[in-house]
Amino acid sequence: MAGAMVRRQCANRPGTHSPSAAPHATLGTAMNVLVLNAGSSSLKFQVIATDPDRIAAGRDDRLCRGLVDRIGGEAVITLQHRDRPRQILTAPIRDISAALDYVLRWLASDHSGIDEINSLGDIHAVGHRVVHGGERFTESAIVDDAVLKGIEDCIDLAPLHNPNNIKGILAAREIFGAAVPQVAVFDTAFHASIPEFAYLYAVPYHLYRRHRIRRYGFHGTSHRYVTYRYRTLHNLTREQTHVVTLHLGNGCSAAAIRAGHPVDTSMGMTPLEGLVMGTRSGDLDPAIVGVIAAKEGLSTHDAETLLNTQSGLLGISGLTNDMRTLEQELREHDDRRVRLAIEVFCHRARKYIGAFLASMGGADAVVFTGGIGENSPDIRARICQGLEWAGLEVDDARNRQAEPRERQISKDGCRLAAWAIPTDEELLIARDTVRCVLGVPHPS
Ligand code: ADP
């Protein structure tokens, strides 16, 4: 039983943490941070060994990564030690707790091949992705009872996500006990700098006061990571960093980053607003919700579910939410609805770039990330088409080459550059976890 493994005694307990209580002896010694992203039927994990020195030197060590998918039935489990070949297994896994137990047994076993982890005691902290932090959490936080209550209070704002994140936290608490600190890293936190005039919706103000109805934005850890990489690659200070970031994955969002901080973002009170996504509609006339409900005989809740799960690329193409498959279909069959889905997707993204350039007073670069943004030269080129007026010209050869992964894809000397930068949310979660646990102020 993983729960029966040796428990590590840690001086830094959740709830009693303060910078003065930081275990300085740990500075310079890598902490093995378990990073968890608990979804409705999946648990993604990584273990990253890092500490302030490694963070400063960019020498964090990713020991392993994996995914337990289809939790609740016969789960499909993917495990990978460093860059070794992935193992794919199946096992009956009933819930998040059982998934975590499975992962921890693997980590500590000889099968994993991870020399750094021989028992539960070799995991020094746990970092959790938490989707919604509301107005309360503007940075990452050590999870104590008050923080957990704060995350629960945000369930109303993210009923599809926060309950799963809480399950991940509770499962880790149960297995590790209070001795291993846990840190919550919020998807919304990076967007806390967005000014009132950009986060308020034009609805009666009392709705904001009573129910906190406003734009929060999501994918913050991803936007923050690629902004940080962009400025590191260019040797810029935070104040000198002006970019539009596009996270294009299954979920898609754009952020306008002025002086290193978001001043606007496309996702709203929930992740439904903004860009066209795999299965989400993004922006639409709000009156449409009532029309769909009335005409299709649905409740407003069901109409909203339709906008979340049956719309976007899937809804328009009628085929799939997977961009790679759509691109292949377009190449091979030139299917009209597939073409339309791609055109609507790219048009919306281009429109947001233009809007954000206007609202932030111009930028130096557009940064593409996420599964589509990192890997699809065609989609990047289509989105950038027609942005020459803004000074952006894609360099076809650079855009199509696969390496280096972090690279400029625009021609030299453009007024507005374009970059592809792979995201790494887990790395930031591990780094924030270490900083929170050690009481080291984090730089962004
Ligand atoms: P998530 O948002 O779930 O983390 P990802 O960031 O992995 O998802 O993005 C998934 C999307 O990226 C899918 O639509 C997938 O088809 C697309 N994608 C991945 N690789 C490529 C590729 N080489 N070309 C086009 N699209 C790709």
Tab-separated table of C-alpha atoms and ligand atoms in Angstrom:
chain	number	residue	atom	x	y	z
A	1	MET	CA	0.000	0.000	0.000
A	2	ALA	CA	1.337	3.406	-0.893
A	3	GLY	CA	-0.237	4.744	2.304
A	4	ALA	CA	1.828	2.308	4.294
A	5	MET	CA	5.097	3.592	2.834
A	6	VAL	CA	7.522	5.434	5.070
A	7	ARG	CA	6.218	8.916	5.829
A	8	ARG	CA	8.671	11.731	5.601
A	9	GLN	CA	8.904	14.165	8.467
A	10	CYS	CA	9.012	17.696	7.150
A	11	ALA	CA	9.677	20.733	9.307
A	12	ASN	CA	7.518	22.848	7.067
A	13	ARG	CA	3.935	21.828	7.647
A	14	PRO	CA	1.012	23.316	5.764
A	15	GLY	CA	-0.661	25.983	7.805
A	16	THR	CA	2.398	26.714	9.930
A	17	HIS	CA	4.504	28.010	7.086
A	18	SER	CA	6.173	31.387	7.249
A	19	PRO	CA	9.330	32.616	5.549
A	20	SER	CA	11.151	32.717	8.875
A	21	ALA	CA	10.256	29.082	9.416
A	22	ALA	CA	11.717	28.113	6.036
A	23	PRO	CA	13.964	25.072	6.208
A	24	HIS	CA	17.147	26.747	4.978
A	25	ALA	CA	18.963	23.429	5.115
A	26	THR	CA	16.913	22.414	2.082
A	27	LEU	CA	18.214	25.332	-0.019
A	28	GLY	CA	20.565	23.964	-2.643
A	29	THR	CA	19.189	20.453	-2.244
A	30	ALA	CA	16.689	19.534	-4.912
A	31	MET	CA	13.136	18.967	-3.739
A	32	ASN	CA	11.247	16.260	-5.568
A	33	VAL	CA	7.952	17.942	-6.365
A	34	LEU	CA	4.991	15.867	-7.450
A	35	VAL	CA	2.880	17.984	-9.795
A	36	LEU	CA	-0.760	16.929	-10.091
A	37	ASN	CA	-3.506	17.992	-12.464
A	38	ALA	CA	-6.710	16.227	-11.471
A	39	GLY	CA	-9.562	16.297	-14.007
A	40	SER	CA	-13.002	14.696	-14.100
A	41	SER	CA	-11.698	11.350	-15.315
A	42	SER	CA	-7.967	11.837	-15.523
A	43	LEU	CA	-4.926	12.510	-13.392
A	44	LYS	CA	-1.853	13.994	-15.041
A	45	PHE	CA	1.364	13.973	-13.072
A	46	GLN	CA	5.037	14.814	-13.229
A	47	VAL	CA	7.855	14.702	-10.719
A	48	ILE	CA	10.308	17.571	-11.064
A	49	ALA	CA	13.418	17.881	-8.904
A	50	THR	CA	14.230	21.515	-8.337
A	51	ASP	CA	15.302	24.193	-5.858
A	52	PRO	CA	16.109	27.929	-6.030
A	53	ASP	CA	19.591	27.337	-7.470
A	54	ARG	CA	18.295	25.025	-10.161
A	55	ILE	CA	15.471	27.464	-10.922
A	56	ALA	CA	17.977	30.310	-11.325
A	57	ALA	CA	20.170	28.165	-13.575
A	58	GLY	CA	17.219	26.703	-15.518
A	59	ARG	CA	18.418	23.237	-14.502
A	60	ASP	CA	15.257	21.719	-13.056
A	61	ASP	CA	15.239	17.941	-13.527
A	62	ARG	CA	12.066	16.297	-14.815
A	63	LEU	CA	12.207	12.780	-13.408
A	64	CYS	CA	9.038	11.421	-14.916
A	65	ARG	CA	5.597	12.185	-16.258
A	66	GLY	CA	2.386	10.321	-16.867
A	67	LEU	CA	-1.351	10.218	-17.171
A	68	VAL	CA	-4.063	8.038	-15.707
A	69	ASP	CA	-6.960	8.382	-18.124
A	70	ARG	CA	-10.541	7.029	-18.071
A	71	ILE	CA	-10.669	6.871	-14.294
A	72	GLY	CA	-13.876	5.201	-13.131
A	73	GLY	CA	-13.455	2.138	-15.332
A	74	GLU	CA	-10.598	0.306	-16.984
A	75	ALA	CA	-8.083	3.145	-16.884
A	76	VAL	CA	-5.375	3.690	-19.487
A	77	ILE	CA	-2.135	4.569	-17.756
A	78	THR	CA	0.816	6.185	-19.495
A	79	LEU	CA	4.117	6.319	-17.611
A	80	GLN	CA	7.434	7.754	-18.718
A	81	HIS	CA	10.754	7.989	-16.911
A	82	ARG	CA	12.762	10.931	-18.237
A	83	ASP	CA	13.085	10.454	-22.025
A	84	ARG	CA	12.752	6.686	-21.990
A	85	PRO	CA	10.018	5.044	-24.050
A	86	ARG	CA	6.529	5.434	-22.610
A	87	GLN	CA	4.839	2.453	-20.988
A	88	ILE	CA	1.124	2.134	-21.590
A	89	LEU	CA	-0.866	-0.115	-19.248
A	90	THR	CA	-4.457	-0.646	-18.238
A	91	ALA	CA	-5.912	-1.280	-14.778
A	92	PRO	CA	-9.261	-0.810	-13.074
A	93	ILE	CA	-9.069	2.531	-11.220
A	94	ARG	CA	-12.176	3.754	-9.440
A	95	ASP	CA	-11.341	7.338	-8.478
A	96	ILE	CA	-8.653	10.036	-8.186
A	97	SER	CA	-7.462	8.640	-4.864
A	98	ALA	CA	-6.910	5.186	-6.357
A	99	ALA	CA	-5.174	6.791	-9.356
A	100	LEU	CA	-2.762	8.657	-7.094
A	101	ASP	CA	-2.122	5.509	-5.087
A	102	TYR	CA	-1.303	3.680	-8.329
A	103	VAL	CA	1.072	6.416	-9.472
A	104	LEU	CA	2.889	6.515	-6.143
A	105	ARG	CA	3.352	2.759	-6.065
A	106	TRP	CA	4.855	2.931	-9.548
A	107	LEU	CA	7.141	5.839	-8.608
A	108	ALA	CA	8.505	3.978	-5.598
A	109	SER	CA	8.835	0.632	-7.359
A	110	ASP	CA	11.835	-0.741	-9.207
A	111	HIS	CA	9.717	-0.776	-12.392
A	112	SER	CA	9.843	3.008	-12.644
A	113	GLY	CA	13.653	3.030	-12.756
A	114	ILE	CA	13.672	6.379	-10.929
A	115	ASP	CA	16.670	6.183	-8.605
A	116	GLU	CA	15.704	9.381	-6.779
A	117	ILE	CA	12.416	7.927	-5.497
A	118	ASN	CA	12.382	4.776	-3.436
A	119	SER	CA	9.516	5.507	-1.090
A	120	LEU	CA	6.833	8.045	-0.411
A	121	GLY	CA	9.350	9.876	1.771
A	122	ASP	CA	11.268	10.895	-1.358
A	123	ILE	CA	8.419	13.141	-2.475
A	124	HIS	CA	9.052	16.438	-0.683
A	125	ALA	CA	6.099	18.543	-1.794
A	126	VAL	CA	3.020	18.371	-4.006
A	127	GLY	CA	1.959	21.125	-6.415
A	128	HIS	CA	-1.602	21.171	-7.716
A	129	ARG	CA	-3.084	22.863	-10.717
A	130	VAL	CA	-6.266	24.564	-9.502
A	131	VAL	CA	-8.454	26.086	-12.184
A	132	HIS	CA	-10.298	28.862	-10.345
A	133	GLY	CA	-8.935	31.045	-7.590
A	134	GLY	CA	-11.602	33.745	-7.907
A	135	GLU	CA	-10.596	37.201	-6.685
A	136	ARG	CA	-9.012	35.788	-3.571
A	137	PHE	CA	-5.987	33.959	-4.960
A	138	THR	CA	-3.736	36.247	-6.931
A	139	GLU	CA	-0.725	34.003	-6.458
A	140	SER	CA	0.123	30.429	-5.573
A	141	ALA	CA	-0.572	29.383	-1.983
A	142	ILE	CA	0.380	26.676	0.481
A	143	VAL	CA	-2.746	24.593	1.036
A	144	ASP	CA	-3.983	24.800	4.608
A	145	ASP	CA	-7.588	24.521	5.793
A	146	ALA	CA	-8.312	28.171	5.032
A	147	VAL	CA	-6.912	27.884	1.492
A	148	LEU	CA	-8.853	24.682	0.910
A	149	LYS	CA	-12.017	26.465	2.058
A	150	GLY	CA	-11.173	29.325	-0.338
A	151	ILE	CA	-10.861	26.856	-3.225
A	152	GLU	CA	-14.192	25.305	-2.229
A	153	ASP	CA	-15.755	28.783	-2.207
A	154	CYS	CA	-14.747	29.096	-5.873
A	155	ILE	CA	-16.688	25.965	-6.874
A	156	ASP	CA	-19.614	28.158	-7.926
A	157	LEU	CA	-17.312	29.864	-10.410
A	158	ALA	CA	-15.848	26.621	-11.806
A	159	PRO	CA	-18.271	23.798	-11.039
A	160	LEU	CA	-16.700	21.559	-13.699
A	161	HIS	CA	-13.110	21.975	-12.536
A	162	ASN	CA	-12.539	22.969	-8.909
A	163	PRO	CA	-14.262	19.895	-7.404
A	164	ASN	CA	-11.800	17.634	-9.248
A	165	ASN	CA	-8.837	19.752	-8.180
A	166	ILE	CA	-10.062	19.493	-4.579
A	167	LYS	CA	-10.303	15.712	-4.928
A	168	GLY	CA	-6.639	15.699	-5.985
A	169	ILE	CA	-5.653	17.787	-2.950
A	170	LEU	CA	-7.647	15.618	-0.541
A	171	ALA	CA	-6.250	12.410	-2.025
A	172	ALA	CA	-2.690	13.702	-1.601
A	173	ARG	CA	-3.453	14.850	1.948
A	174	GLU	CA	-4.799	11.445	2.834
A	175	ILE	CA	-1.782	9.620	1.487
A	176	PHE	CA	1.009	11.991	2.516
A	177	GLY	CA	-0.456	13.385	5.723
A	178	ALA	CA	0.318	16.890	6.941
A	179	ALA	CA	4.081	16.396	6.784
A	180	VAL	CA	4.352	16.983	3.045
A	181	PRO	CA	3.412	20.536	2.032
A	182	GLN	CA	0.968	21.031	-0.794
A	183	VAL	CA	0.731	24.125	-2.947
A	184	ALA	CA	-2.141	25.312	-5.135
A	185	VAL	CA	-1.216	27.062	-8.376
A	186	PHE	CA	-4.204	28.832	-9.913
A	187	ASP	CA	-5.033	29.151	-13.610
A	188	THR	CA	-6.645	32.494	-12.891
A	189	ALA	CA	-3.889	34.050	-10.760
A	190	PHE	CA	-1.682	35.506	-13.528
A	191	HIS	CA	-4.660	37.496	-14.808
A	192	ALA	CA	-5.137	39.317	-11.500
A	193	SER	CA	-3.454	42.387	-13.025
A	194	ILE	CA	-6.226	42.915	-15.596
A	195	PRO	CA	-7.756	46.354	-14.935
A	196	GLU	CA	-11.341	46.818	-13.859
A	197	PHE	CA	-12.427	48.301	-17.195
A	198	ALA	CA	-11.247	45.120	-18.954
A	199	TYR	CA	-12.608	42.578	-16.483
A	200	LEU	CA	-16.054	44.081	-15.889
A	201	TYR	CA	-18.965	43.003	-18.069
A	202	ALA	CA	-21.475	45.693	-18.955
A	203	VAL	CA	-24.251	44.195	-16.848
A	204	PRO	CA	-25.811	45.806	-13.759
A	205	TYR	CA	-22.957	46.471	-11.366
A	206	HIS	CA	-24.747	44.841	-8.460
A	207	LEU	CA	-24.340	41.490	-10.250
A	208	TYR	CA	-20.612	41.904	-9.905
A	209	ARG	CA	-20.960	42.940	-6.266
A	210	ARG	CA	-23.362	40.132	-5.376
A	211	HIS	CA	-22.057	37.269	-7.466
A	212	ARG	CA	-18.565	38.329	-8.564
A	213	ILE	CA	-19.641	38.117	-12.197
A	214	ARG	CA	-16.589	39.359	-14.085
A	215	ARG	CA	-13.794	38.165	-16.382
A	216	TYR	CA	-11.176	36.065	-14.606
A	217	GLY	CA	-9.291	34.419	-17.472
A	218	PHE	CA	-7.666	30.978	-17.482
A	219	HIS	CA	-4.549	29.191	-18.785
A	220	GLY	CA	-2.686	31.764	-16.663
A	221	THR	CA	0.193	29.432	-15.873
A	222	SER	CA	0.736	28.796	-19.586
A	223	HIS	CA	0.543	32.485	-20.558
A	224	ARG	CA	2.909	33.273	-17.691
A	225	TYR	CA	5.379	30.573	-18.713
A	226	VAL	CA	5.671	31.602	-22.371
A	227	THR	CA	5.878	35.278	-21.414
A	228	TYR	CA	8.730	34.412	-19.045
A	229	ARG	CA	10.481	32.349	-21.741
A	230	TYR	CA	10.066	35.114	-24.314
A	231	ARG	CA	11.625	37.696	-22.066
A	232	THR	CA	14.402	35.321	-20.997
A	233	LEU	CA	15.238	34.539	-24.643
A	234	HIS	CA	15.343	38.260	-25.407
A	235	ASN	CA	17.066	39.305	-22.215
A	236	LEU	CA	14.252	41.716	-21.374
A	237	THR	CA	13.037	42.951	-18.032
A	238	ARG	CA	9.424	42.270	-17.167
A	239	GLU	CA	8.606	45.942	-17.804
A	240	GLN	CA	10.052	45.670	-21.326
A	241	THR	CA	7.888	42.671	-22.243
A	242	HIS	CA	4.908	43.438	-24.479
A	243	VAL	CA	3.397	40.404	-26.213
A	244	VAL	CA	0.144	38.794	-27.277
A	245	THR	CA	0.189	35.160	-26.184
A	246	LEU	CA	-2.016	32.539	-27.850
A	247	HIS	CA	-2.533	29.251	-26.032
A	248	LEU	CA	-4.081	26.991	-28.676
A	249	GLY	CA	-4.752	23.494	-27.342
A	250	ASN	CA	-8.042	21.743	-26.734
A	251	GLY	CA	-8.944	24.859	-24.811
A	252	CYS	CA	-7.773	28.090	-26.427
A	253	SER	CA	-7.158	31.560	-25.049
A	254	ALA	CA	-5.318	34.759	-25.854
A	255	ALA	CA	-3.737	37.229	-23.455
A	256	ALA	CA	-2.517	40.787	-23.924
A	257	ILE	CA	0.644	41.158	-21.857
A	258	ARG	CA	1.837	44.703	-21.257
A	259	ALA	CA	4.976	45.287	-19.162
A	260	GLY	CA	5.007	41.591	-18.281
A	261	HIS	CA	1.461	41.482	-16.892
A	262	PRO	CA	-1.865	40.642	-18.525
A	263	VAL	CA	-4.041	43.657	-19.286
A	264	ASP	CA	-6.713	41.606	-21.064
A	265	THR	CA	-7.546	38.010	-21.867
A	266	SER	CA	-10.102	36.216	-24.015
A	267	MET	CA	-11.558	33.703	-21.550
A	268	GLY	CA	-14.095	35.133	-19.173
A	269	MET	CA	-15.909	34.189	-16.024
A	270	THR	CA	-15.656	30.609	-17.297
A	271	PRO	CA	-13.375	29.058	-19.935
A	272	LEU	CA	-16.216	29.219	-22.496
A	273	GLU	CA	-15.610	32.762	-23.752
A	274	GLY	CA	-13.220	33.949	-26.422
A	275	LEU	CA	-11.470	31.891	-29.080
A	276	VAL	CA	-12.991	28.927	-30.907
A	277	MET	CA	-11.820	25.739	-29.150
A	278	GLY	CA	-11.952	21.976	-29.668
A	279	THR	CA	-15.494	21.595	-28.349
A	280	ARG	CA	-16.286	25.087	-26.965
A	281	SER	CA	-17.916	27.801	-29.006
A	282	GLY	CA	-16.003	30.761	-27.605
A	283	ASP	CA	-17.691	34.150	-28.152
A	284	LEU	CA	-21.298	34.298	-29.231
A	285	ASP	CA	-24.318	36.532	-28.840
A	286	PRO	CA	-25.572	35.713	-25.310
A	287	ALA	CA	-29.156	35.720	-26.588
A	288	ILE	CA	-28.326	32.541	-28.524
A	289	VAL	CA	-28.321	30.501	-25.305
A	290	GLY	CA	-32.037	31.203	-24.795
A	291	VAL	CA	-32.777	30.623	-28.473
A	292	ILE	CA	-31.053	27.219	-28.464
A	293	ALA	CA	-32.822	26.264	-25.248
A	294	ALA	CA	-36.253	27.265	-26.590
A	295	LYS	CA	-35.866	25.830	-30.089
A	296	GLU	CA	-34.226	22.572	-29.027
A	297	GLY	CA	-36.330	22.075	-25.898
A	298	LEU	CA	-33.293	22.206	-23.622
A	299	SER	CA	-32.746	23.693	-20.184
A	300	THR	CA	-30.304	26.613	-20.083
A	301	HIS	CA	-27.900	24.262	-18.326
A	302	ASP	CA	-28.139	21.783	-21.216
A	303	ALA	CA	-27.741	24.580	-23.751
A	304	GLU	CA	-24.582	25.666	-21.930
A	305	THR	CA	-23.318	22.069	-21.947
A	306	LEU	CA	-23.871	22.002	-25.708
A	307	LEU	CA	-21.753	25.140	-26.045
A	308	ASN	CA	-19.029	23.558	-23.910
A	309	THR	CA	-18.930	20.045	-25.296
A	310	GLN	CA	-20.461	19.894	-28.780
A	311	SER	CA	-19.407	23.170	-30.331
A	312	GLY	CA	-16.140	24.694	-31.562
A	313	LEU	CA	-14.132	22.704	-34.114
A	314	LEU	CA	-16.237	19.615	-33.411
A	315	GLY	CA	-19.531	21.455	-33.814
A	316	ILE	CA	-18.698	23.131	-37.113
A	317	SER	CA	-16.862	20.218	-38.728
A	318	GLY	CA	-19.285	17.594	-37.415
A	319	LEU	CA	-16.231	15.362	-37.352
A	320	THR	CA	-13.766	15.888	-34.520
A	321	ASN	CA	-12.311	18.382	-32.064
A	322	ASP	CA	-8.805	17.252	-32.996
A	323	MET	CA	-7.001	19.804	-35.144
A	324	ARG	CA	-4.445	17.325	-36.458
A	325	THR	CA	-7.216	15.108	-37.830
A	326	LEU	CA	-8.998	18.133	-39.307
A	327	GLU	CA	-5.850	19.256	-41.092
A	328	GLN	CA	-5.324	15.791	-42.502
A	329	GLU	CA	-8.956	15.649	-43.634
A	330	LEU	CA	-8.591	19.019	-45.324
A	331	ARG	CA	-5.447	17.919	-47.168
A	332	GLU	CA	-6.899	14.596	-48.283
A	333	HIS	CA	-10.558	15.411	-48.962
A	334	ASP	CA	-10.905	19.187	-48.876
A	335	ASP	CA	-14.122	18.716	-46.882
A	336	ARG	CA	-16.158	21.960	-46.859
A	337	ARG	CA	-17.191	21.844	-43.195
A	338	VAL	CA	-13.688	20.944	-42.093
A	339	ARG	CA	-12.373	23.935	-44.056
A	340	LEU	CA	-15.005	26.136	-42.455
A	341	ALA	CA	-14.132	24.960	-38.941
A	342	ILE	CA	-10.475	25.831	-39.548
A	343	GLU	CA	-11.350	29.172	-41.123
A	344	VAL	CA	-13.631	30.180	-38.254
A	345	PHE	CA	-10.956	29.095	-35.746
A	346	CYS	CA	-8.223	31.137	-37.450
A	347	HIS	CA	-10.403	34.159	-38.117
A	348	ARG	CA	-11.343	34.408	-34.439
A	349	ALA	CA	-7.725	34.115	-33.334
A	350	ARG	CA	-6.626	36.797	-35.820
A	351	LYS	CA	-9.443	39.075	-34.651
A	352	TYR	CA	-8.262	38.756	-31.046
A	353	ILE	CA	-4.686	39.571	-31.993
A	354	GLY	CA	-5.924	42.750	-33.668
A	355	ALA	CA	-8.184	43.640	-30.754
A	356	PHE	CA	-5.454	43.096	-28.204
A	357	LEU	CA	-2.913	45.082	-30.202
A	358	ALA	CA	-5.379	47.950	-30.072
A	359	SER	CA	-6.295	47.568	-26.419
A	360	MET	CA	-2.703	47.246	-25.210
A	361	GLY	CA	-1.262	49.932	-27.486
A	362	GLY	CA	0.847	47.614	-29.666
A	363	ALA	CA	3.151	44.701	-28.896
A	364	ASP	CA	6.542	43.376	-29.962
A	365	ALA	CA	5.507	39.785	-30.667
A	366	VAL	CA	2.748	37.227	-30.934
A	367	VAL	CA	3.676	34.018	-29.100
A	368	PHE	CA	2.045	30.716	-30.089
A	369	THR	CA	1.819	27.821	-27.646
A	370	GLY	CA	-0.349	24.769	-26.781
A	371	GLY	CA	-0.718	21.598	-28.875
A	372	ILE	CA	-1.894	23.495	-31.976
A	373	GLY	CA	0.161	26.658	-31.440
A	374	GLU	CA	3.377	24.688	-30.967
A	375	ASN	CA	2.880	22.059	-33.659
A	376	SER	CA	0.822	23.363	-36.534
A	377	PRO	CA	2.672	25.608	-38.999
A	378	ASP	CA	-0.428	25.789	-41.207
A	379	ILE	CA	-2.667	27.122	-38.479
A	380	ARG	CA	-0.037	29.633	-37.349
A	381	ALA	CA	0.401	30.831	-40.939
A	382	ARG	CA	-3.363	31.109	-41.500
A	383	ILE	CA	-3.822	33.100	-38.300
A	384	CYS	CA	-1.032	35.490	-39.234
A	385	GLN	CA	-2.285	35.920	-42.798
A	386	GLY	CA	-3.431	39.500	-43.298
A	387	LEU	CA	-1.563	40.851	-40.283
A	388	GLU	CA	1.071	42.493	-42.501
A	389	TRP	CA	-0.550	45.862	-41.711
A	390	ALA	CA	0.521	45.289	-38.101
A	391	GLY	CA	4.072	44.551	-39.224
A	392	LEU	CA	3.899	40.742	-38.997
A	393	GLU	CA	5.272	38.586	-41.813
A	394	VAL	CA	5.726	34.870	-41.298
A	395	ASP	CA	8.946	33.301	-42.593
A	396	ASP	CA	7.702	30.146	-44.276
A	397	ALA	CA	10.879	28.099	-43.799
A	398	ARG	CA	11.241	29.046	-40.123
A	399	ASN	CA	7.579	28.384	-39.497
A	400	ARG	CA	7.838	24.890	-40.984
A	401	GLN	CA	11.033	23.762	-39.334
A	402	ALA	CA	10.550	21.687	-36.187
A	403	GLU	CA	13.675	22.695	-34.279
A	404	PRO	CA	14.557	24.465	-32.143
A	405	ARG	CA	11.233	24.150	-30.392
A	406	GLU	CA	11.461	27.723	-29.079
A	407	ARG	CA	11.941	29.846	-32.157
A	408	GLN	CA	11.074	32.945	-34.100
A	409	ILE	CA	8.779	32.143	-37.009
A	410	SER	CA	8.564	35.643	-38.496
A	411	LYS	CA	10.992	37.329	-40.872
A	412	ASP	CA	13.823	39.325	-39.336
A	413	GLY	CA	13.157	42.993	-38.737
A	414	CYS	CA	9.360	42.715	-38.493
A	415	ARG	CA	7.673	45.401	-36.395
A	416	LEU	CA	5.577	42.606	-34.880
A	417	ALA	CA	7.457	39.310	-34.529
A	418	ALA	CA	5.906	35.852	-34.197
A	419	TRP	CA	7.303	33.097	-32.005
A	420	ALA	CA	6.470	29.484	-31.205
A	421	ILE	CA	7.298	28.593	-27.606
A	422	PRO	CA	6.259	25.254	-26.077
A	423	THR	CA	4.424	25.730	-22.815
A	424	ASP	CA	5.450	24.019	-19.576
A	425	GLU	CA	2.806	24.584	-16.940
A	426	GLU	CA	4.111	21.720	-14.795
A	427	LEU	CA	7.519	23.338	-14.530
A	428	LEU	CA	6.012	26.575	-13.231
A	429	ILE	CA	3.830	24.632	-10.796
A	430	ALA	CA	6.908	22.810	-9.465
A	431	ARG	CA	8.863	26.063	-9.204
A	432	ASP	CA	6.018	27.884	-7.441
A	433	THR	CA	5.688	24.946	-5.069
A	434	VAL	CA	9.350	25.149	-4.113
A	435	ARG	CA	9.205	28.924	-3.711
A	436	CYS	CA	6.076	28.774	-1.558
A	437	VAL	CA	7.448	26.001	0.631
A	438	LEU	CA	10.796	27.735	1.119
A	439	GLY	CA	9.271	31.165	1.480
A	440	VAL	CA	11.229	32.533	-1.476
A	441	PRO	CA	9.275	35.346	-3.146
A	442	HIS	CA	8.426	34.405	-6.679
A	443	PRO	CA	9.520	36.803	-9.361
A	444	SER	CA	6.331	37.150	-11.396
B	1	ADP	P1	-4.818	20.317	-23.929
B	1	ADP	O1	-5.447	21.658	-24.074
B	1	ADP	O2	-5.790	19.230	-23.613
B	1	ADP	O3	-3.563	20.316	-23.073
B	1	ADP	P2	-3.029	20.173	-26.170
B	1	ADP	O4	-2.334	21.443	-25.789
B	1	ADP	O5	-2.237	18.916	-26.146
B	1	ADP	O6	-4.352	19.938	-25.390
B	1	ADP	O7	-3.581	20.405	-27.653
B	1	ADP	C1	-4.366	19.458	-28.291
B	1	ADP	C2	-4.622	19.942	-29.709
B	1	ADP	O8	-3.368	20.105	-30.377
B	1	ADP	C3	-5.432	18.940	-30.532
B	1	ADP	O9	-6.391	19.616	-31.314
B	1	ADP	C4	-4.365	18.316	-31.414
B	1	ADP	O10	-4.886	17.812	-32.620
B	1	ADP	C5	-3.475	19.512	-31.649
B	1	ADP	N1	-2.172	19.110	-32.192
B	1	ADP	C6	-1.195	18.408	-31.585
B	1	ADP	N2	-0.174	18.177	-32.449
B	1	ADP	C7	-0.526	18.744	-33.628
B	1	ADP	C8	0.086	18.846	-34.928
B	1	ADP	N3	1.285	18.338	-35.171
B	1	ADP	N4	-0.578	19.514	-35.887
B	1	ADP	C9	-1.788	20.040	-35.650
B	1	ADP	N5	-2.419	19.989	-34.461
B	1	ADP	C10	-1.806	19.331	-33.470
